[in-house]
mmCIF file of C-alpha atoms and ligand atoms in Angstrom:
data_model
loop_
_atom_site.group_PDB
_atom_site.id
_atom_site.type_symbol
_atom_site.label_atom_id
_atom_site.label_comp_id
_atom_site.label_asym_id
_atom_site.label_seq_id
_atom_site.Cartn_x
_atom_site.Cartn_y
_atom_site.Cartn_z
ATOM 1 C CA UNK A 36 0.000 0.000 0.000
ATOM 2 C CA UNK A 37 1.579 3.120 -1.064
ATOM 3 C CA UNK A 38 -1.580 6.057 -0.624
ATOM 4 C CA UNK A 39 -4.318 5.980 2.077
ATOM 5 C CA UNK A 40 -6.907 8.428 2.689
ATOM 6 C CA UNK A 41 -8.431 9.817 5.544
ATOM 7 C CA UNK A 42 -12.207 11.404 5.538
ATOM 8 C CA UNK A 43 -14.442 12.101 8.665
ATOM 9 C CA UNK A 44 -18.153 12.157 8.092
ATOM 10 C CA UNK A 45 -21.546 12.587 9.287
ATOM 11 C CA UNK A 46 -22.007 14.649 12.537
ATOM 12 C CA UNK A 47 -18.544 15.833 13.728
ATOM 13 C CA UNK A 48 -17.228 14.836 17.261
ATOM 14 C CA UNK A 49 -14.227 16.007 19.915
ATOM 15 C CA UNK A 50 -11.662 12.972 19.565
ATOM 16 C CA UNK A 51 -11.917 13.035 15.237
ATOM 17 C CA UNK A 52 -9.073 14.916 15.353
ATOM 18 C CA UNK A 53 -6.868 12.857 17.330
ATOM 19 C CA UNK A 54 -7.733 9.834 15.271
ATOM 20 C CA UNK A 55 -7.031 11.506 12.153
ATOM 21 C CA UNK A 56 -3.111 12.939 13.654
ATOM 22 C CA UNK A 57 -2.550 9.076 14.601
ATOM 23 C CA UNK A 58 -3.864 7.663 11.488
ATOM 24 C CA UNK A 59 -1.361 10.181 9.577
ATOM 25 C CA UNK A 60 1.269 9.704 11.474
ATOM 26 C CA UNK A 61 1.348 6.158 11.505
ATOM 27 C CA UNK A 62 0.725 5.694 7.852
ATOM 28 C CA UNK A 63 3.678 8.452 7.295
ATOM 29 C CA UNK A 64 6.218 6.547 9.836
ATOM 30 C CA UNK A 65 5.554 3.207 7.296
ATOM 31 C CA UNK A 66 6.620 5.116 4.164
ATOM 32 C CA UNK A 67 2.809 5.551 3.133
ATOM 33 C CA UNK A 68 1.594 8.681 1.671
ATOM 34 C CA UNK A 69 -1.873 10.531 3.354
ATOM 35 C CA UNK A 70 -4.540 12.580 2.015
ATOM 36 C CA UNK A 71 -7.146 13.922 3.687
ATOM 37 C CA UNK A 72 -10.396 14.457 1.641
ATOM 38 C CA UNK A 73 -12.489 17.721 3.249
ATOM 39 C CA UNK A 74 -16.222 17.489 4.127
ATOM 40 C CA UNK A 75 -16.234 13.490 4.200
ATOM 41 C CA UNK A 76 -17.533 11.702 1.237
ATOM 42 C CA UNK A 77 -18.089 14.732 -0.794
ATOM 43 C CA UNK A 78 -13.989 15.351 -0.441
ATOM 44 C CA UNK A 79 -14.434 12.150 -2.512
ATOM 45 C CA UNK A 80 -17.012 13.281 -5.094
ATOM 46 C CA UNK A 81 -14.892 16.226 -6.108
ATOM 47 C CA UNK A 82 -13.044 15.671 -5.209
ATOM 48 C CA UNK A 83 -11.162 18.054 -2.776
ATOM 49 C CA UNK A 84 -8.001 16.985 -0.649
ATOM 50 C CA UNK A 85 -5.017 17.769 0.804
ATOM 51 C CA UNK A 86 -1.258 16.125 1.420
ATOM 52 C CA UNK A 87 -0.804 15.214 4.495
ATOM 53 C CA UNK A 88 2.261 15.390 6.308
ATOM 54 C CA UNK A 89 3.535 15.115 9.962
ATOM 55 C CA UNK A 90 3.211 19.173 9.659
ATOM 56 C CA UNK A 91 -0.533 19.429 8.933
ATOM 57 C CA UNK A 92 -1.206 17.258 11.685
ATOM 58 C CA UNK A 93 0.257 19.520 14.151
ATOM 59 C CA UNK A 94 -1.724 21.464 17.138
ATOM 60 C CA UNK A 95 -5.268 19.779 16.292
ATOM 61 C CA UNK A 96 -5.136 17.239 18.281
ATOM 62 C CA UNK A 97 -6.012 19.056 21.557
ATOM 63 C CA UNK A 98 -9.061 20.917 19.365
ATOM 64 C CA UNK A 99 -12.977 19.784 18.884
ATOM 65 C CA UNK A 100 -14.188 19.161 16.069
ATOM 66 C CA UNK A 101 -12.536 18.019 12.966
ATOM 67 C CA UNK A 102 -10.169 19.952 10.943
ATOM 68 C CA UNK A 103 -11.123 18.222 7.835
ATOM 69 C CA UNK A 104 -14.602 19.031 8.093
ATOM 70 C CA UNK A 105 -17.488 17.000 7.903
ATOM 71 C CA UNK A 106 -21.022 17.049 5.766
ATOM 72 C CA UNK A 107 -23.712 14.535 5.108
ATOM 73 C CA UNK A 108 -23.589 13.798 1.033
ATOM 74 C CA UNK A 109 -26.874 12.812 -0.338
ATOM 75 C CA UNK A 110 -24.570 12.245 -3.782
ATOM 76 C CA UNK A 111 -22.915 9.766 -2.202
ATOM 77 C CA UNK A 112 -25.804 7.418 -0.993
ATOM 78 C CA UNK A 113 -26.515 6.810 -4.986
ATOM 79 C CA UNK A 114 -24.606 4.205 -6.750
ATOM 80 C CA UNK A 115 -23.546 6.344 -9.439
ATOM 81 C CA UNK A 116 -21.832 8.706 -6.568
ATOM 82 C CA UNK A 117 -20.323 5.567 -5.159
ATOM 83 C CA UNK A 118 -18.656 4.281 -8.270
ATOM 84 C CA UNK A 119 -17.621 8.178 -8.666
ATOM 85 C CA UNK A 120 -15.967 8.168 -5.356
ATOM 86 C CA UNK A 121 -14.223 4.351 -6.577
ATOM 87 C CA UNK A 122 -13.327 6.018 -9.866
ATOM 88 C CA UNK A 123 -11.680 8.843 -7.920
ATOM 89 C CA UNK A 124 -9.984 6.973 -5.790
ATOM 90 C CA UNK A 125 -8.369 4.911 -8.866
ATOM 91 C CA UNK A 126 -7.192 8.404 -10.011
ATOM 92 C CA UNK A 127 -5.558 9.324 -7.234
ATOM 93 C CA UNK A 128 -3.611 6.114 -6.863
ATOM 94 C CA UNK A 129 -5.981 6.034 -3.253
ATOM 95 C CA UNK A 130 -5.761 2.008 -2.319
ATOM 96 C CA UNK A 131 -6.733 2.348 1.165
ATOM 97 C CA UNK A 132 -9.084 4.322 3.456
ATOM 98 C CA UNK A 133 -9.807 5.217 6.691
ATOM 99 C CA UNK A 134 -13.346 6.595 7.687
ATOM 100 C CA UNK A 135 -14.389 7.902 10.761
ATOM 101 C CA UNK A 136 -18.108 8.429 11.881
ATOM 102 C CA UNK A 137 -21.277 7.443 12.981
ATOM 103 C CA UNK A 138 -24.027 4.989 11.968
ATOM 104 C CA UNK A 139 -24.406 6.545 8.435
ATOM 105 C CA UNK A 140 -20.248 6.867 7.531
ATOM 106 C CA UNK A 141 -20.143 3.265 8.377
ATOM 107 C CA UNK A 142 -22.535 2.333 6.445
ATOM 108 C CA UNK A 143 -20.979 4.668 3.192
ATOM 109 C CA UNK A 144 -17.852 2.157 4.538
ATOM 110 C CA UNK A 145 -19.415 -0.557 3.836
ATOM 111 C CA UNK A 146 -20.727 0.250 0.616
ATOM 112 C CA UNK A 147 -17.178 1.210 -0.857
ATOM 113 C CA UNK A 148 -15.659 -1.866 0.932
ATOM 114 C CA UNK A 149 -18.359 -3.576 -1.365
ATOM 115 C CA UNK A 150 -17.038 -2.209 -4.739
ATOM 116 C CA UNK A 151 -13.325 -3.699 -3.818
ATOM 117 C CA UNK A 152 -12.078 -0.360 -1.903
ATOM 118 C CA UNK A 153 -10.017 -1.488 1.468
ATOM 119 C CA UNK A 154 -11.291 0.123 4.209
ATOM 120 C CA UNK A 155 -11.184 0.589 7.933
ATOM 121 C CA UNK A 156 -14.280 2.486 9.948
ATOM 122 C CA UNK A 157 -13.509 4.238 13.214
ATOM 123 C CA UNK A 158 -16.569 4.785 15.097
ATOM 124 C CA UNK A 159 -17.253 8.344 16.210
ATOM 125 C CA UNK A 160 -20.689 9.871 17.629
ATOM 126 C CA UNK A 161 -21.243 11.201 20.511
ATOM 127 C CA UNK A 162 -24.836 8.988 20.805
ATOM 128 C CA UNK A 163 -22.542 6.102 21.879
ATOM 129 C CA UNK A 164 -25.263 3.806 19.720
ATOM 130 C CA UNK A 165 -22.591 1.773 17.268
ATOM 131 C CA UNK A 166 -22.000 -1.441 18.180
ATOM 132 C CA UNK A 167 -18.925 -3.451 18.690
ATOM 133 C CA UNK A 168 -17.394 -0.674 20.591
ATOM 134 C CA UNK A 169 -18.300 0.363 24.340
ATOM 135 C CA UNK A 170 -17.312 4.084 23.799
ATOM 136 C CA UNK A 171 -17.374 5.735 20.143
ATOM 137 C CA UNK A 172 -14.955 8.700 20.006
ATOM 138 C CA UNK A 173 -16.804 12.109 21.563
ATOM 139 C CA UNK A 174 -19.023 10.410 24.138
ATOM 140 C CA UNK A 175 -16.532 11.063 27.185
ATOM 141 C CA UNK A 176 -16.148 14.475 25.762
ATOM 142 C CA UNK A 177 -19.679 15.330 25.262
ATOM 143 C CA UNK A 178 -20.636 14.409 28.607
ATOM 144 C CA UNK A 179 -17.919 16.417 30.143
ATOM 145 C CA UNK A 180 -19.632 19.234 28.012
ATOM 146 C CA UNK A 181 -23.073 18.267 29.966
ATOM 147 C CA UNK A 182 -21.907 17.690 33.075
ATOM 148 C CA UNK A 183 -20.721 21.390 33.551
ATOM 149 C CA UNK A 184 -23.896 22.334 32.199
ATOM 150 C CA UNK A 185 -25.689 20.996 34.822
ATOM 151 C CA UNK A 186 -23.612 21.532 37.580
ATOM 152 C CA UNK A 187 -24.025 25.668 36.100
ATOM 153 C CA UNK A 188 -27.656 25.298 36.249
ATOM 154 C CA UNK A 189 -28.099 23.363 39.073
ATOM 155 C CA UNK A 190 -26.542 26.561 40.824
ATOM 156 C CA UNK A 191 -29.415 28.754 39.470
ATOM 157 C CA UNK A 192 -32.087 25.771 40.372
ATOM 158 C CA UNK A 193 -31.112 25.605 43.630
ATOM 159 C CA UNK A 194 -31.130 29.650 44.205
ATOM 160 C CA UNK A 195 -34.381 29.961 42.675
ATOM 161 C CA UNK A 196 -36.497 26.866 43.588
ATOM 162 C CA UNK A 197 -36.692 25.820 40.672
ATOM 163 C CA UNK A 198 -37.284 22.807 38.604
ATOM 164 C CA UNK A 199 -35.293 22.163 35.046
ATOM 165 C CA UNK A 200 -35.336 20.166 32.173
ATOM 166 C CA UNK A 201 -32.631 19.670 30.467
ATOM 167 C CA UNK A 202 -32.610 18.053 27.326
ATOM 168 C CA UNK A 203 -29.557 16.619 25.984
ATOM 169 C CA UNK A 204 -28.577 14.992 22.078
ATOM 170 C CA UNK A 205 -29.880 11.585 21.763
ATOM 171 C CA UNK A 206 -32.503 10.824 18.762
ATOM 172 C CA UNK A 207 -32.547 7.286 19.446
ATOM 173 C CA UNK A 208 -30.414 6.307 22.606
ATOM 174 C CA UNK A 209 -30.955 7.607 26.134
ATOM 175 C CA UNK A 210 -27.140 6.658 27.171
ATOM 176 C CA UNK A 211 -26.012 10.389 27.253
ATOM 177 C CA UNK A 212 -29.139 10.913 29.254
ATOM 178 C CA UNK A 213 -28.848 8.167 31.885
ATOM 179 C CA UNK A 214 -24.992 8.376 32.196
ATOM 180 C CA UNK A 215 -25.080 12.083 32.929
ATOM 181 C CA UNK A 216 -28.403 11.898 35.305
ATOM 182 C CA UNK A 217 -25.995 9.508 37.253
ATOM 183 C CA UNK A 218 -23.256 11.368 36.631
ATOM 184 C CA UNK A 219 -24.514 14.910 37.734
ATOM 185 C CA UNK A 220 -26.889 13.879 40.465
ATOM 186 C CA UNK A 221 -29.801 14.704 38.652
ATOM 187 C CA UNK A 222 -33.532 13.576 39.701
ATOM 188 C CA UNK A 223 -34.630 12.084 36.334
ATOM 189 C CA UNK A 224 -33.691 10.588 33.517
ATOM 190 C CA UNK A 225 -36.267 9.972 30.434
ATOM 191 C CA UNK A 226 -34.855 8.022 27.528
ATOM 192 C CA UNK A 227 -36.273 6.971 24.310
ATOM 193 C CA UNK A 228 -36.063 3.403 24.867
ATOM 194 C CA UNK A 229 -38.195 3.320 28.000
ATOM 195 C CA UNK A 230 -41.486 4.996 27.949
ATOM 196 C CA UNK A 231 -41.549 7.780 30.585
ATOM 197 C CA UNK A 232 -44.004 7.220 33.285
ATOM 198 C CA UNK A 233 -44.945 10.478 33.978
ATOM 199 C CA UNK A 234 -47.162 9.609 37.087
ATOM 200 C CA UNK A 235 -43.647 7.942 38.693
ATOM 201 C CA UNK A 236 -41.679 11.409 37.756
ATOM 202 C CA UNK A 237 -44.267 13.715 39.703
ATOM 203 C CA UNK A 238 -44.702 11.115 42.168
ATOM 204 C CA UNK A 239 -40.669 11.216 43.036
ATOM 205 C CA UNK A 240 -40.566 14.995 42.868
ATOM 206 C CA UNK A 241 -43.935 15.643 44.965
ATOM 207 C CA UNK A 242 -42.003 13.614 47.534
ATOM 208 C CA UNK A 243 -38.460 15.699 47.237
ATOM 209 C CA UNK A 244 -41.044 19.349 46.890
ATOM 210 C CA UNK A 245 -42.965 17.988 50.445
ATOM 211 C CA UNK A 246 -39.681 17.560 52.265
ATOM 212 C CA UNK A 247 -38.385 20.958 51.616
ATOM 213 C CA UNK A 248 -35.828 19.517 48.566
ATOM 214 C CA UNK A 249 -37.489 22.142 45.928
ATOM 215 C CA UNK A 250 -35.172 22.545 43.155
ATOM 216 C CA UNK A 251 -34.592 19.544 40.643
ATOM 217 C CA UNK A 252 -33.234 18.353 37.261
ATOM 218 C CA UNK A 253 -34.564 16.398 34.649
ATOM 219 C CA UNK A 254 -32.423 14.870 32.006
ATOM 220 C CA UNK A 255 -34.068 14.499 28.749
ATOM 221 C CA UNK A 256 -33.185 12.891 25.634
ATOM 222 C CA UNK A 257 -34.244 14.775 22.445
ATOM 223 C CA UNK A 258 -35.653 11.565 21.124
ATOM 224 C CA UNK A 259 -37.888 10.846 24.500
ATOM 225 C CA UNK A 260 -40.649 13.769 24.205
ATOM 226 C CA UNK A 261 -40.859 17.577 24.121
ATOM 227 C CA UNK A 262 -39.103 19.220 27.214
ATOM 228 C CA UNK A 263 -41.657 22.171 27.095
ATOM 229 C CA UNK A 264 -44.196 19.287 27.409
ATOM 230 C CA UNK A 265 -42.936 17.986 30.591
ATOM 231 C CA UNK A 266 -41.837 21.380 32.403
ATOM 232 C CA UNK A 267 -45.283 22.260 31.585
ATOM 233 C CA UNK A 268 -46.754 19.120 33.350
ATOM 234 C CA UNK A 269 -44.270 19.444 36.425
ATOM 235 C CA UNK A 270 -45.470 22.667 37.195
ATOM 236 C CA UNK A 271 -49.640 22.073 36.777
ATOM 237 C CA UNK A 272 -49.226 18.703 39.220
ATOM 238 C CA UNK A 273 -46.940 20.212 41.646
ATOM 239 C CA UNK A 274 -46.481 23.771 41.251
ATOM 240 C CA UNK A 275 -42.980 23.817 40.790
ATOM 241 C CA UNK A 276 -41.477 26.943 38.680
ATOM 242 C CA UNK A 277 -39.994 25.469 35.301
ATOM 243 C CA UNK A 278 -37.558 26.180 33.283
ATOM 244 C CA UNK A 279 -36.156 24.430 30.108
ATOM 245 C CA UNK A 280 -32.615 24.163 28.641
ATOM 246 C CA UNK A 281 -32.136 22.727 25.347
ATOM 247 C CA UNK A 282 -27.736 21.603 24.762
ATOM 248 C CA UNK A 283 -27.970 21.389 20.957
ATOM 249 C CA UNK A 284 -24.545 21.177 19.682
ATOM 250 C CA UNK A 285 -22.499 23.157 22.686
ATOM 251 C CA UNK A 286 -22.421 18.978 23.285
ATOM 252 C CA UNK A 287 -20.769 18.593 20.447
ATOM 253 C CA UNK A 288 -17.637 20.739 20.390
ATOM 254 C CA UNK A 289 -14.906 21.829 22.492
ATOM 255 C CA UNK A 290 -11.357 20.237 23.741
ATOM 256 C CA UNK A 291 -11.376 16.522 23.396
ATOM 257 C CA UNK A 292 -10.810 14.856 27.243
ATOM 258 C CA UNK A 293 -8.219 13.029 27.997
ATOM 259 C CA UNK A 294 -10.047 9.909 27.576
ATOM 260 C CA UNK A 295 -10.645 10.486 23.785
ATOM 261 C CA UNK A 296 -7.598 11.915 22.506
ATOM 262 C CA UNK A 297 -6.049 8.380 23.906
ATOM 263 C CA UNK A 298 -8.803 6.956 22.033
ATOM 264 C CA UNK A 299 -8.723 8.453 18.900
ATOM 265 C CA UNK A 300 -5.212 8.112 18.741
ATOM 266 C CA UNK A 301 -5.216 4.199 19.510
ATOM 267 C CA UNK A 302 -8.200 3.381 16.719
ATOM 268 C CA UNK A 303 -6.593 5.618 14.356
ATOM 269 C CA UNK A 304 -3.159 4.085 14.419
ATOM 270 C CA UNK A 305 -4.895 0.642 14.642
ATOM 271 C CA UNK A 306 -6.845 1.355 11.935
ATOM 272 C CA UNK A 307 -3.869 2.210 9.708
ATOM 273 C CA UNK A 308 -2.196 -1.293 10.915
ATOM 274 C CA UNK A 309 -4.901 -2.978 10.169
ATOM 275 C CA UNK A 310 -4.804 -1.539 6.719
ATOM 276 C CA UNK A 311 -1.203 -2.294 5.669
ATOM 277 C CA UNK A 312 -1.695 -6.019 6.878
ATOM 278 C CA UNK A 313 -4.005 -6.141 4.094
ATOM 279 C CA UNK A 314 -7.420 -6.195 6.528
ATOM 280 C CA UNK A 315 -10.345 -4.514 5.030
ATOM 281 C CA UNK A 316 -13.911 -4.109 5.857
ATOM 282 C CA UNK A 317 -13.610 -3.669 9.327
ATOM 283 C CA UNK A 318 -14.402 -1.427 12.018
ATOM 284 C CA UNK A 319 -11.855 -1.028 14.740
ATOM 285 C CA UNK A 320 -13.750 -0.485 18.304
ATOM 286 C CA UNK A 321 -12.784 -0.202 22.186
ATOM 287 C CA UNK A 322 -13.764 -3.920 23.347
ATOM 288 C CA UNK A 323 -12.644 -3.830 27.224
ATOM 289 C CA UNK A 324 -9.809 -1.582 26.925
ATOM 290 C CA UNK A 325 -8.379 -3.603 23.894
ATOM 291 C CA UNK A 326 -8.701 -2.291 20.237
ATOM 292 C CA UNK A 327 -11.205 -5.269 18.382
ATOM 293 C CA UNK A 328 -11.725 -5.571 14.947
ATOM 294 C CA UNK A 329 -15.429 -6.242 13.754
ATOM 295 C CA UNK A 330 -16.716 -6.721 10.391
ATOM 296 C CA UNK A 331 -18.387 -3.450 8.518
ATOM 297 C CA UNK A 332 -21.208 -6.262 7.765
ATOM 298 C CA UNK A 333 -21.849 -7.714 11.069
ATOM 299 C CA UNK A 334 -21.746 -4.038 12.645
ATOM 300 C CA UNK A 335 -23.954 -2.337 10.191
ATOM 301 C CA UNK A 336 -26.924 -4.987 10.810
ATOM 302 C CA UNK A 337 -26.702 -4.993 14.609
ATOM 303 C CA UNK A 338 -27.849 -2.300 17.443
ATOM 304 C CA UNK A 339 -26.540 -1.109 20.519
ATOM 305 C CA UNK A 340 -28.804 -0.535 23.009
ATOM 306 C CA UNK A 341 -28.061 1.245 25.630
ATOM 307 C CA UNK A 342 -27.512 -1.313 29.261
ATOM 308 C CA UNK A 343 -30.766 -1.068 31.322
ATOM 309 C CA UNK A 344 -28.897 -0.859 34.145
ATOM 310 C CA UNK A 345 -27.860 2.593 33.731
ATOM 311 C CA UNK A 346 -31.009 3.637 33.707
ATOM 312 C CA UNK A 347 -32.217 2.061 36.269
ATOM 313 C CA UNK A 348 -29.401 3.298 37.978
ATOM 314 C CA UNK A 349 -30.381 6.914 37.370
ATOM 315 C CA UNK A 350 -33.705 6.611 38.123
ATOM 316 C CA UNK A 351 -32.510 4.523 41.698
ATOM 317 C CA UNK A 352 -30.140 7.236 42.188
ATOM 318 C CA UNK A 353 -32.614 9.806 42.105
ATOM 319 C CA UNK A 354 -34.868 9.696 44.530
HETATM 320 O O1 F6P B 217 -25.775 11.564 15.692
HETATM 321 C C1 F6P B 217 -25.138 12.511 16.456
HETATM 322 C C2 F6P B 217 -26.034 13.698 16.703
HETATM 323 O O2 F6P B 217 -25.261 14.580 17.453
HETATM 324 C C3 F6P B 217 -27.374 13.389 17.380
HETATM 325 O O3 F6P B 217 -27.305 13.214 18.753
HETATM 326 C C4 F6P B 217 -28.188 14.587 16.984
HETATM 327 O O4 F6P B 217 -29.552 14.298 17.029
HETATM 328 C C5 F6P B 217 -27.717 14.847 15.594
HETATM 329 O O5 F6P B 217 -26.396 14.349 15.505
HETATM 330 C C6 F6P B 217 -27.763 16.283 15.175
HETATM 331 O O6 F6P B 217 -27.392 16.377 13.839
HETATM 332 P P1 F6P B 217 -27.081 17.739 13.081
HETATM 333 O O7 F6P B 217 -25.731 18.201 13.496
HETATM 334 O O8 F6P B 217 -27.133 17.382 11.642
HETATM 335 O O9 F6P B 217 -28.128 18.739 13.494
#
């Protein structure tokens, strides 16, 4: 293998960075040349790239986001995009590449794995949801990013009397809402993959609001009802004063933690290994604490649900 390239994809995440410096710099210590295509798989389509050497690596690794960029290519998803992106590739003398992203990217993996391209996926989204991995890259980061969120507002809660919502990314999985209910002491955690009792919630906060605790938090994820909808319903049954604080994407950015610069920097540089021994079609993941190969096939078809026990925890917790 003499030319890999790099692309990050889908929703962007603190840690892409870090896998992409590793990935470089590994391929680059081997003799291989990098590119890096810009705004994931339409880099390909153009296609727009750049050389990478050790240089343009430098100082991103301790910065969110990714310095490639990062866009969602509807191009792409059609097979005459794909077998431009192949054709490309060909061009460019491309024979290896490493992706990194979410659900989606994988899948766009899988697809060019398919038409005879090697590749190697890197999971990164900060839903935690891919399987085969128990942390993708931005999770830890992302709930750092809540975390001090909550601690802020449970200051204002707590001088007001108040009651918050606070709803946090999260279509489909509830694990950034449990883990950081647990995490930040909150009172409640409502997920999308257990319907919300809302007789229970009330219940547990009439309880705290009669024994003189009368300031709480609610966690919710964005795919597990309408904050406004709840505040609303937590102030008619018990009178508490609401408020409601939507995340959005303040989740999403800012310095990686510790925990997934490592990361990013151990599935990017196993990624690249993986490569040059000729393995293809595979997603590298964090499999207790040791860097596991899975098939792009086997990981596509499966789901990751979040462990009931963290919920459970939260809600245990919260009383
Ligand atoms: O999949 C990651 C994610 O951050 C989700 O939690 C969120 O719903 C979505 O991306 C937001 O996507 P966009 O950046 O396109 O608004």
């Amino acid at each position: 293998m003499k030319k890999i390239g790099i692309l990050t994809s889908g929703g962007d995440c603190s840690g892409m960075n870090a896998a992409i410096r590793s990935a470089t710099r590994t391929a680059l210590g081997h003799g291989v040349q990098v590119v890096g295509f810009r705004k994931g798989y339409a880099g390909l389509l153009k296609p727009d790239f750049l050389e990478m050497g050790t240089k343009e690596v430098a100082g991103i690794l301790h910065r969110g986001g990714t310095f490639l960029q990062s866009a969602r290519s509807d191009e792409f998803r059609t097979p005459m995009g794909r077998e431009k992106a192949v054709r490309h590739l060909g061009e460019m003398g491309v024979d290896g590449l490493v992706i990194i992203g979410g659900d989606g990217s994988l899948n766009g993996a899988l697809a060019l794995h398919r038409l005879g391209v090697p590749v190697i996926g890197i999971p990164a989204s900060i839903d935690n949801d891919i399987p085969f991995t128990d942390m993708a890259l931005g999770v830890d980061t992302a709930l750092n990013n809540i975390i001090y969120a909550i601690d802020c507002i449970k200051d204002t809660a707590s001088s007001h009397d108040r009651a918050f919502v606070v709803e946090v990314m999260g279509r489909n999985s509830g694990y950034l809402a449990s883990t950081a209910a647990i995490a930040s002491g909150a009172e409640y955690a409502i997920v999308p993959e257990v319907e919300c009792d809302i007789q229970d919630l009330c219940d547990q906060l009439r309880t705290r609001w009669e024994e003189g605790r009368s300031n709480a938090i609610i966690v919710l994820a964005e795919g597990a009802g309408r904050a406004q909808d709840i505040a609303d319903t937590v102030k008619d049954v018990i009178g508490f004063e609401t408020r409601v604080t939507v995340l959005g994407h303040y989740q999403r950015g800012g310095a990686p933690s510790v925990f997934d610069r490592l990361l990013g920097s151990r599935l990017g540089h196993a990624a690249v290994e993986l490569l040059l021994e000729g393995q293809k079609g595979k997603m590298v993941g964090l499999c207790c604490n040791s860097i596991v190969p899975t098939l792009l096939e086997t990981v596509v078809v499966s789901e990751k649900r979040q462990p009931d026990e963290l919920h459970n925890l939260s809600l245990i917790l919260g009383i």
